[in-house]
XYZ file of C-alpha atoms in Angstrom:
699
model
C -64.564 43.064 21.637
C -61.193 44.180 22.990
C -60.849 45.659 26.440
C -58.397 48.544 26.618
C -56.596 49.099 29.930
C -54.887 52.424 30.758
C -52.547 52.749 33.730
C -51.919 56.344 34.841
C -48.648 57.628 36.391
C -49.906 56.865 39.905
C -50.646 53.228 39.066
C -54.454 53.479 38.811
C -55.922 51.317 36.060
C -59.025 52.153 34.015
C -60.763 49.822 31.565
C -62.455 50.853 28.317
C -64.371 48.769 25.795
C -62.721 49.307 22.415
C -65.378 49.492 19.711
C -64.279 50.722 16.287
C -61.492 53.156 17.145
C -60.311 55.442 19.939
C -58.007 58.476 19.895
C -55.711 58.941 22.904
C -54.240 62.305 23.869
C -54.234 65.168 26.343
C -56.918 67.248 24.578
C -60.580 67.140 25.591
C -61.454 66.178 22.019
C -59.673 62.827 22.436
C -61.807 59.759 23.131
C -59.544 58.857 26.048
C -58.002 61.917 27.696
C -54.577 61.524 29.321
C -53.666 64.755 31.164
C -49.898 65.060 30.773
C -47.661 67.655 29.134
C -45.625 64.778 27.659
C -48.536 63.814 25.389
C -49.678 65.630 22.278
C -53.253 66.862 22.007
C -54.144 63.911 19.753
C -51.293 61.526 20.390
C -52.194 58.093 19.015
C -55.066 56.088 17.566
C -56.198 52.518 18.301
C -58.576 50.804 15.879
C -59.983 47.373 15.083
C -59.656 45.750 11.674
C -60.207 42.104 10.659
C -60.402 41.048 14.293
C -57.056 42.635 15.202
C -56.213 45.747 17.205
C -53.858 48.261 15.577
C -52.046 51.302 16.986
C -50.967 54.329 14.966
C -48.975 57.339 16.155
C -50.640 60.597 15.064
C -47.454 62.601 14.613
C -46.942 63.167 18.339
C -44.000 65.232 19.582
C -42.564 62.601 21.948
C -43.605 59.477 20.064
C -45.506 56.307 20.895
C -43.560 53.226 21.949
C -44.495 49.544 21.853
C -42.357 47.476 24.212
C -39.736 50.215 24.037
C -39.669 50.583 20.236
C -41.111 53.593 18.420
C -44.373 52.932 16.585
C -44.027 53.716 12.863
C -47.120 53.405 10.687
C -49.875 51.033 11.751
C -48.702 48.280 14.092
C -50.661 45.361 15.577
C -51.134 45.757 19.334
C -51.179 42.182 20.554
C -52.498 41.256 24.002
C -49.695 41.239 26.532
C -47.616 43.952 24.816
C -47.232 47.298 26.558
C -47.798 50.594 24.787
C -46.112 53.680 26.317
C -47.506 57.181 25.786
C -45.442 59.486 27.979
C -45.979 58.377 31.596
C -49.030 56.251 30.705
C -49.059 52.504 29.963
C -51.703 51.005 27.687
C -52.506 47.418 26.742
C -55.411 45.311 25.521
C -56.904 42.190 27.034
C -57.119 39.014 24.984
C -60.544 38.940 23.262
C -60.431 35.133 23.336
C -59.986 35.038 27.097
C -62.387 33.289 29.456
C -63.979 36.529 30.596
C -65.180 37.626 27.138
C -68.095 36.255 25.181
C -67.320 36.839 21.480
C -70.835 36.248 20.395
C -72.440 38.766 22.685
C -69.518 41.142 23.002
C -70.153 41.341 26.751
C -68.269 40.101 29.768
C -69.441 36.743 30.987
C -70.351 36.371 34.649
C -67.415 34.776 36.375
C -68.331 31.292 37.551
C -66.281 30.017 40.435
C -67.353 26.782 42.073
C -66.006 27.980 45.391
C -68.647 30.700 45.454
C -71.654 29.138 43.694
C -74.710 28.826 45.886
C -75.457 25.283 46.855
C -71.969 23.952 46.199
C -71.190 21.927 49.294
C -67.489 22.521 48.827
C -68.030 26.277 48.661
C -70.053 28.824 50.634
C -73.754 27.912 50.557
C -76.290 30.518 51.638
C -78.325 30.136 54.807
C -81.046 27.556 54.427
C -84.552 28.983 54.296
C -83.522 32.387 52.893
C -84.505 33.243 49.332
C -81.751 33.139 46.732
C -82.544 36.748 45.774
C -83.560 37.966 49.227
C -82.801 41.510 50.344
C -79.470 41.703 52.203
C -79.234 45.451 52.692
C -78.526 48.647 50.796
C -75.609 50.680 49.480
C -75.678 54.467 49.873
C -73.309 56.271 47.503
C -71.138 58.789 49.356
C -68.658 59.796 46.646
C -68.028 59.855 42.926
C -70.647 58.899 40.365
C -72.813 57.223 43.019
C -73.063 60.196 45.392
C -76.566 60.446 46.830
C -77.849 57.248 45.203
C -79.171 54.281 47.191
C -79.150 50.738 45.782
C -80.876 47.647 47.143
C -78.486 44.737 47.600
C -79.981 41.308 47.051
C -78.381 37.922 47.415
C -75.908 37.405 44.575
C -75.992 41.046 43.455
C -73.114 42.048 41.158
C -71.653 45.552 41.010
C -69.901 47.085 38.003
C -69.830 49.874 35.487
C -71.558 48.272 32.444
C -75.158 47.107 31.900
C -75.600 43.434 32.649
C -74.771 43.667 36.356
C -77.328 44.222 39.097
C -75.905 47.526 40.360
C -74.537 49.729 37.578
C -72.281 52.681 38.473
C -70.842 54.416 35.428
C -67.430 55.332 36.769
C -64.187 54.581 34.854
C -62.386 53.473 38.029
C -64.750 50.485 38.317
C -64.357 47.295 36.320
C -67.129 45.907 34.147
C -67.906 43.277 36.796
C -66.180 44.630 39.871
C -67.585 42.756 42.875
C -70.566 40.776 44.132
C -72.401 40.345 47.431
C -73.864 37.076 48.710
C -75.339 35.569 51.848
C -72.767 32.946 52.830
C -73.244 30.607 55.798
C -75.396 33.177 57.543
C -73.079 36.138 56.814
C -73.254 38.841 54.158
C -70.018 38.621 52.192
C -68.570 40.898 49.497
C -66.195 39.377 46.981
C -63.844 41.174 44.585
C -64.081 39.813 41.015
C -60.427 40.380 40.072
C -61.147 44.074 39.481
C -58.435 46.354 38.129
C -58.524 48.891 40.984
C -59.580 46.632 43.834
C -62.350 46.440 46.417
C -61.892 47.947 49.884
C -63.813 47.518 53.133
C -63.178 50.271 55.657
C -60.222 51.363 53.485
C -58.591 47.916 53.644
C -58.098 45.924 50.377
C -59.975 42.621 50.395
C -60.622 39.520 48.305
C -63.620 38.398 50.355
C -64.904 39.791 53.608
C -67.974 39.689 55.771
C -69.972 42.923 55.857
C -71.471 44.550 58.917
C -73.953 47.354 59.239
C -72.271 50.711 58.608
C -69.211 49.346 56.790
C -67.563 51.589 54.200
C -67.188 49.879 50.804
C -65.031 51.326 48.044
C -65.009 50.002 44.486
C -62.209 51.747 42.583
C -62.672 55.349 43.686
C -66.425 55.144 44.376
C -67.390 54.829 48.045
C -70.606 53.434 49.564
C -72.024 52.992 53.052
C -73.508 49.543 53.577
C -76.676 49.129 55.672
C -77.669 45.644 56.742
C -81.287 44.618 56.151
C -83.258 44.313 59.431
C -84.280 40.732 58.715
C -80.655 39.748 58.245
C -79.651 41.495 61.446
C -82.337 39.668 63.419
C -82.357 36.252 61.742
C -78.898 35.573 60.391
C -76.770 33.967 63.089
C -73.649 35.644 61.682
C -74.931 39.197 61.709
C -73.564 40.980 64.723
C -74.958 44.258 65.990
C -73.176 47.374 64.766
C -71.576 47.895 68.127
C -69.835 44.570 67.816
C -68.388 44.941 64.371
C -65.120 46.580 65.244
C -63.199 43.302 65.398
C -63.907 42.165 61.800
C -63.008 38.649 62.758
C -63.567 37.172 59.303
C -61.563 39.824 57.461
C -59.504 39.017 54.366
C -60.290 35.375 53.675
C -58.288 34.038 50.742
C -60.055 33.269 47.474
C -59.352 29.584 47.857
C -60.266 29.477 51.505
C -63.109 27.161 52.643
C -65.734 27.663 55.267
C -67.905 25.094 56.977
C -71.056 23.989 55.184
C -74.602 24.991 56.019
C -75.767 23.944 59.444
C -72.323 23.881 61.031
C -70.663 26.649 63.007
C -67.040 26.896 64.213
C -66.540 27.041 67.961
C -64.852 30.426 67.691
C -67.902 31.880 66.014
C -70.269 30.391 68.596
C -68.211 32.055 71.312
C -68.401 35.354 69.461
C -72.159 35.135 69.160
C -72.438 34.461 72.869
C -70.286 37.505 73.631
C -72.361 39.592 71.197
C -75.547 38.435 72.924
C -74.241 39.480 76.327
C -73.194 42.847 74.863
C -76.687 43.433 73.441
C -78.284 42.610 76.822
C -75.913 45.026 78.542
C -76.760 47.781 76.026
C -80.492 47.253 76.600
C -79.988 47.642 80.349
C -77.904 50.795 79.869
C -80.474 52.316 77.514
C -83.257 51.581 79.988
C -81.329 53.234 82.817
C -80.411 56.184 80.575
C -84.043 56.674 79.597
C -85.037 56.996 83.249
C -82.190 59.419 83.975
C -83.033 61.687 81.028
C -86.742 61.988 81.816
C -86.395 65.549 82.970
C -84.196 66.796 80.123
C -85.596 69.334 77.699
C -88.139 71.103 79.880
C -90.250 73.465 77.866
C -90.393 71.206 74.803
C -93.415 69.295 73.665
C -94.390 67.038 76.548
C -95.884 64.317 74.350
C -92.704 63.510 72.452
C -92.601 59.819 71.708
C -89.877 57.622 73.080
C -88.772 59.101 76.388
C -88.574 62.258 78.421
C -89.948 65.644 77.490
C -88.183 67.321 74.569
C -86.606 64.102 73.301
C -87.093 63.411 69.597
C -88.831 60.195 68.602
C -86.451 57.455 67.546
C -87.439 57.652 63.871
C -86.821 61.420 63.776
C -83.494 61.076 65.560
C -82.458 58.539 62.956
C -83.567 60.809 60.121
C -81.727 63.821 61.568
C -78.595 61.724 62.002
C -78.811 60.578 58.381
C -79.353 64.147 57.200
C -76.339 65.407 59.144
C -74.189 62.624 57.734
C -75.359 63.311 54.180
C -74.823 67.042 54.668
C -71.236 66.415 55.720
C -70.683 64.305 52.616
C -72.007 67.146 50.485
C -69.672 69.568 52.288
C -66.739 67.270 51.543
C -67.662 67.383 47.836
C -68.333 71.164 48.023
C -71.969 70.896 46.945
C -73.040 73.852 49.032
C -76.587 74.402 47.721
C -77.554 70.755 48.249
C -75.871 70.756 51.670
C -77.853 73.844 52.692
C -81.138 72.139 51.809
C -80.168 69.027 53.778
C -79.162 70.976 56.901
C -82.281 73.160 56.692
C -84.368 69.989 56.685
C -82.481 68.800 59.780
C -83.268 72.123 61.501
C -86.960 71.721 60.617
C -87.009 68.314 62.297
C -84.827 69.335 65.246
C -85.012 73.147 65.752
C -82.690 73.139 68.770
C -79.926 71.225 66.962
C -77.060 73.705 67.284
C -74.791 71.759 64.945
C -77.390 71.801 62.160
C -77.992 75.548 62.565
C -74.259 76.253 62.526
C -73.847 74.077 59.438
C -76.544 76.054 57.581
C -74.659 79.302 58.205
C -71.340 77.734 57.246
C -72.499 76.303 53.902
C -74.146 79.629 53.007
C -70.852 81.378 53.667
C -68.897 78.763 51.698
C -71.260 79.063 48.718
C -70.711 82.814 48.605
C -66.939 82.507 49.050
C -66.756 79.817 46.364
C -68.260 82.333 43.949
C -65.620 84.909 44.868
C -62.813 82.364 44.591
C -63.947 81.235 41.132
C -64.346 84.867 40.045
C -60.775 85.547 41.166
C -59.542 82.506 39.257
C -61.299 83.672 36.075
C -59.767 87.128 36.369
C -56.304 85.640 36.910
C -56.700 83.424 33.833
C -57.713 86.471 31.782
C -54.608 88.319 32.959
C -56.384 90.795 35.256
C -54.013 90.062 38.130
C -54.720 93.220 40.149
C -58.492 92.625 40.020
C -58.036 88.950 40.893
C -55.947 89.897 43.936
C -58.614 92.306 45.177
C -61.289 89.604 44.854
C -59.181 87.039 46.736
C -58.717 89.526 49.584
C -62.510 89.788 49.974
C -62.807 86.103 50.909
C -63.736 85.653 54.569
C -61.093 84.289 56.978
C -63.818 81.920 58.239
C -64.028 80.187 54.853
C -62.009 77.196 53.673
C -61.463 79.107 50.429
C -59.317 81.688 52.245
C -56.326 79.344 52.338
C -56.684 78.520 48.640
C -57.054 82.196 47.781
C -53.921 82.991 49.778
C -51.954 80.404 47.808
C -53.169 81.878 44.505
C -52.480 85.411 45.729
C -48.863 84.567 46.612
C -48.179 83.574 43.016
C -49.896 86.714 41.710
C -47.947 88.990 44.070
C -44.632 87.557 42.885
C -45.612 88.210 39.260
C -46.885 91.707 40.005
C -43.742 92.640 41.936
C -41.598 91.807 38.941
C -43.889 93.725 36.601
C -44.156 96.821 38.823
C -40.417 96.844 39.479
C -39.590 96.958 35.781
C -42.270 99.515 34.952
C -41.260 101.774 37.837
C -37.587 102.062 37.018
C -38.207 102.164 33.269
C -40.606 105.118 33.520
C -38.291 106.988 35.896
C -35.390 106.529 33.471
C -37.686 107.882 30.735
C -38.429 110.836 33.032
C -42.171 110.050 33.004
C -42.462 110.704 36.708
C -46.244 111.079 36.933
C -46.815 107.701 35.239
C -44.092 106.085 37.350
C -45.882 106.822 40.626
C -48.456 104.003 40.310
C -46.112 101.042 39.554
C -43.456 102.327 41.990
C -45.946 102.592 44.840
C -47.509 99.212 44.103
C -44.118 97.540 44.096
C -43.273 99.157 47.408
C -46.633 98.101 48.925
C -45.530 94.481 48.561
C -41.771 94.856 49.006
C -41.987 96.836 52.244
C -43.628 93.842 53.951
C -40.236 92.108 53.754
C -37.527 94.801 54.110
C -34.767 92.237 53.570
C -36.012 91.610 50.001
C -36.669 95.270 49.087
C -34.675 96.578 46.115
C -33.154 99.896 47.193
C -32.932 101.023 43.556
C -36.710 100.896 43.193
C -37.182 102.661 46.510
C -34.874 105.442 45.300
C -36.779 105.573 42.011
C -40.047 106.133 43.894
C -38.519 108.910 45.985
C -37.191 110.604 42.848
C -40.558 110.279 41.065
C -42.412 111.806 44.020
C -39.965 114.705 44.186
C -40.085 115.444 40.455
C -43.884 115.044 40.387
C -44.028 117.501 43.305
C -46.023 115.203 45.571
C -46.800 116.848 48.908
C -45.003 115.356 51.928
C -48.267 114.292 53.592
C -49.335 112.502 50.378
C -46.156 110.555 49.821
C -46.078 106.761 49.939
C -46.169 104.901 53.274
C -45.965 101.148 53.856
C -49.506 99.749 54.253
C -50.515 97.354 57.004
C -52.885 94.388 57.052
C -51.708 92.720 53.848
C -48.937 90.554 55.299
C -50.702 87.237 54.699
C -50.989 87.983 50.956
C -47.246 88.554 50.491
C -45.285 85.256 50.463
C -42.215 86.246 52.476
C -44.269 88.193 55.020
C -46.734 85.328 55.402
C -43.870 82.958 56.205
C -42.486 85.438 58.714
C -45.902 85.759 60.366
C -45.964 81.980 60.814
C -42.465 82.024 62.240
C -43.312 84.891 64.575
C -46.510 83.229 65.771
C -44.443 80.961 68.011
C -43.643 82.219 71.475
C -39.928 82.383 70.640
C -38.814 85.662 72.208
C -38.804 84.396 75.821
C -36.771 81.347 74.756
C -34.214 83.515 72.970
C -34.040 85.986 75.847
C -33.448 83.106 78.259
C -30.351 81.998 76.307
C -29.013 85.478 75.429
C -29.120 87.847 78.417
C -27.719 90.797 76.418
C -30.783 92.492 74.888
C -28.975 93.642 71.732
C -27.789 90.074 71.081
C -31.267 88.675 71.741
C -32.816 91.201 69.339
C -30.343 90.238 66.609
C -31.034 86.522 67.096
C -34.782 87.246 66.999
C -34.350 89.025 63.658
C -32.383 86.024 62.363
C -35.098 83.635 63.557
C -37.755 85.626 61.707
C -35.836 85.589 58.419
C -34.323 89.079 58.567
C -30.755 87.823 58.228
C -29.222 91.020 56.814
C -30.668 93.060 59.654
C -29.330 90.564 62.208
C -25.850 90.650 60.646
C -25.759 94.460 60.652
C -26.798 94.559 64.314
C -24.103 92.055 65.267
C -21.462 93.964 63.283
C -22.370 97.147 65.174
C -21.904 95.318 68.466
C -18.503 94.032 67.343
C -17.356 97.544 66.428
C -18.784 99.230 69.518
C -16.238 100.212 72.114
C -18.917 100.634 74.760
C -19.690 96.913 74.896
C -17.698 94.392 76.830
C -15.224 92.009 75.240
C -17.433 89.025 76.075
C -20.434 90.546 74.247
C -18.257 91.483 71.257
C -16.893 87.948 71.061
C -20.390 86.478 71.283
C -21.595 88.825 68.513
C -18.600 87.856 66.358
C -19.282 84.134 66.797
C -23.002 84.495 66.059
C -22.346 86.627 62.983
C -20.003 83.988 61.572
C -22.515 81.231 62.287
C -25.348 83.146 60.640
C -23.187 83.921 57.602
C -22.301 80.234 57.423
C -25.984 79.216 57.486
C -26.840 81.870 54.901
C -24.008 80.704 52.618
C -24.939 77.053 52.991
C -28.524 77.918 52.115
C -27.367 79.449 48.835
C -25.120 76.468 48.152
C -28.055 74.130 48.765
C -30.072 75.990 46.119
C -27.157 75.633 43.699
C -26.969 71.864 44.296
C -30.722 71.567 43.755
C -30.382 73.331 40.417
C -27.633 70.862 39.517
C -29.867 67.994 40.616
C -27.375 66.648 43.178
C -29.668 65.669 46.056
C -26.918 63.946 48.039
C -24.779 67.078 48.155
C -27.848 69.235 48.822
C -28.675 66.991 51.790
C -25.112 67.414 53.077
C -25.536 71.194 52.895
C -28.840 70.930 54.750
C -27.212 68.898 57.545
C -24.701 71.726 58.030
C -27.547 74.253 58.088
C -29.470 72.174 60.626
C -26.561 71.646 63.015
C -25.369 75.274 62.949
C -28.892 76.672 63.232
C -29.499 74.525 66.315
C -26.361 76.058 67.877
C -27.710 79.575 67.323
C -31.306 79.021 68.444
C -32.601 77.256 71.564
C -34.566 74.064 71.057
C -37.197 73.686 69.564
C -36.852 76.892 67.519
C -35.816 76.818 63.882
C -34.904 79.849 61.787
C -36.755 80.853 58.659
C -33.610 80.073 56.617
C -33.524 76.527 57.970
C -37.235 75.939 57.365
C -36.998 77.389 53.874
C -34.042 75.128 53.068
C -35.954 72.117 54.402
C -38.978 73.064 52.299
C -36.896 73.363 49.130
C -35.053 70.099 49.745
C -38.160 68.085 50.634
C -39.823 69.460 47.499
C -36.920 68.164 45.422
C -37.154 64.754 47.107
C -40.892 64.707 46.393
C -40.429 65.521 42.713
C -37.670 62.931 42.263
C -39.699 60.347 44.164
C -42.773 61.062 42.091
C -40.744 60.387 38.928
C -39.799 56.973 40.348
C -43.421 56.363 41.319
C -44.543 57.076 37.762
C -41.971 54.586 36.509
C -43.326 51.983 39.033
C -39.961 51.876 40.823
C -41.678 51.771 44.184
C -38.760 51.014 46.554
C -36.728 53.890 45.069
C -39.720 56.223 45.347
C -40.216 55.164 48.969
C -36.575 55.882 49.887
C -36.808 59.364 48.365
C -40.097 60.149 50.101
C -38.769 58.919 53.446
C -35.659 61.067 53.098
C -37.841 64.067 52.267
C -39.995 63.316 55.313
C -36.927 63.261 57.568
C -35.920 66.683 56.252
C -39.389 68.219 56.482
C -42.001 66.228 58.445
C -44.591 68.938 57.691
C -44.490 68.378 53.914
C -48.081 67.257 53.260
C -47.358 66.158 49.693
C -44.759 63.661 50.868
C -47.055 62.414 53.625
C -49.748 61.755 51.029
C -47.265 59.922 48.750
C -46.242 57.665 51.636
C -49.922 56.906 52.313
C -50.349 56.172 48.610
C -47.455 53.690 48.694
C -48.956 52.069 51.783
C -52.265 51.571 49.970
C -50.381 50.178 46.985
C -48.507 47.773 49.272
C -51.713 46.431 50.831
C -53.198 46.010 47.380
C -50.107 44.254 45.967
C -49.977 41.878 48.934
C -53.289 40.392 47.784
C -51.721 39.512 44.438
C -48.240 38.515 45.566
C -47.428 34.993 44.401
C -43.724 34.664 45.231
C -41.465 35.317 48.193
C -39.618 37.899 46.120
C -42.820 39.892 45.616
C -43.522 39.784 49.345
C -39.998 40.928 50.209
C -40.291 43.795 47.748
C -43.325 45.116 49.631
C -41.122 45.406 52.733
C -38.918 47.800 50.756
C -41.670 50.407 50.345
C -43.524 50.171 53.663
C -42.651 51.896 56.927
C -40.803 49.653 59.381
C -40.433 51.964 62.410
C -43.040 51.840 63.722
C -44.169 49.071 61.360
C -47.138 50.035 59.210
C -50.083 47.740 58.481
C -48.560 46.822 55.107
C -45.185 46.055 56.669
C -46.744 43.899 59.382
C -48.884 41.989 56.887
C -45.929 41.380 54.547
C -43.795 40.195 57.477
C -46.559 37.814 58.585
C -47.029 36.371 55.091
C -43.274 35.889 54.687
C -43.178 33.948 57.953
C -46.296 31.905 57.099
C -44.889 30.895 53.718
C -41.440 30.134 55.092
C -39.736 32.605 52.756
């Protein structure tokens, strides 16, 4: 049986067992869906015949390529050859490899003498403990395992296909992904050369000792590990949770050796002694705390077990804590109904728990707002933009869906403005004044929020329509209030105006008229600022010094405005270097106009546009696995706009990729390459680890 491996544009690899045939494409009807506009709905077909794997292009628009050559007809896809479908890479694993059993068609358990129990040269388990004894449990906190709890026994294997001890059917997991064993008194997880890696507390590992409460991630599925009580009390290597922060045995190499059973390194003995002293200290502190809290909670049940009046018994406290943690996980995955049930149970156990009560109210609100948000999305998809906008506006400001609704509404408003503008002027030209009133007024509702963007021709058309339709003066259109956040330009101006900038501007510019003009410029009303400054220049009642200052500021603002337009032109041309040069001019001139740390709307908008271009270009390099080039583009975008969250996430993604690639680096060149796409100032974890490995290997 062949194993098909698909690498997506972000470098994540997913394995599939190829049985018979599989159709690849972007449509849901494909056996393996690849969401990309560069792929056809049913792009290519892979099938088995006479023990060989063949690939056939299904008449796709952009073609299927094997090692760079277009696939014509049915071509053998040999192991080791790369198939390209748009931004995706596909290959098959050798069916004769060591990991496949041809007779059974299943993956063989990997046998490695360095990890076989009882091998004196490897990592034997603690003497006296059963070979399949309970080591702990895994609680699924994301993905396909969310809410599930698995017992972990000595030697347990984890993967996505039947035949392993813990089966999680998630495509990001390998068939045999990892295993957990008791090794020299410590519970150790070992990655089994999985495609997407194993992580402990978000750090990539080959082998690592586990402690109670550790976060384990296999592919994209996360678990919380709980150590079995008997291991915590009997195993000499099991430290208390409070002592696990050091992770002293982290990231042992696959070929690394540990001492045999019965022996213990001096460093570990010292650690155990320190841990013992810490436990004694905690016991003393708990005892003292119990005496001090005896009077807390007056009015509660006086016979509460485990301490002073009103204090929950230890088992209930533990259960409430677990419920709160599970409820938060459900909130993170937006499972509001389940979260409500969990928090309600916590309130039943602990009625005075303010956090639990607040969480119940919050998830109820979120469930209701989710319904409104989805209803708005459905209306938008059906083309009912006005109705969708009204629904979005009903979403509570206290809900997390408000921000998402605002983003959707901004796109709708831009589309509606264009539609209303055309309808308004077209109907007025056709002298259908009564019909023109609705689109003209709706356009003006949005456009009046940003006077600098208002089209005077449409405003005049509305005035003409109202006159010809004989609308009474008290019934004529007026600019509405309270909708600023739903109009893109007004929302940006609200953000800009939220800063306490007026006192800073007034401190630099003592002339009130000058300060008002600079304030308008800061808030994005450039045309208004320029008109005000021109009036000051032409006024004979102002002093020469004020006129000269107004003249200088007007020229600077015009320069910034012109450079902003030039930057947009360079972005359209795709010349990022020249666009960056324009942005530097904008930045330096804007800083001369405004006192530090203020930035004008024009400058922030230019930074946003430029960082977006850097992100898109960097993402193209990331898809092509040109990581150093992608890193340079993302870093440049971050310098321009540190608030760009997309770029920040891409840099974190590269950092995770660097840590993962360091585990597999075999040569000095591979180690040096990691330095090219990790942050060096201040040095990130990936950069520090690569630097250390380079020094250790004498590269």
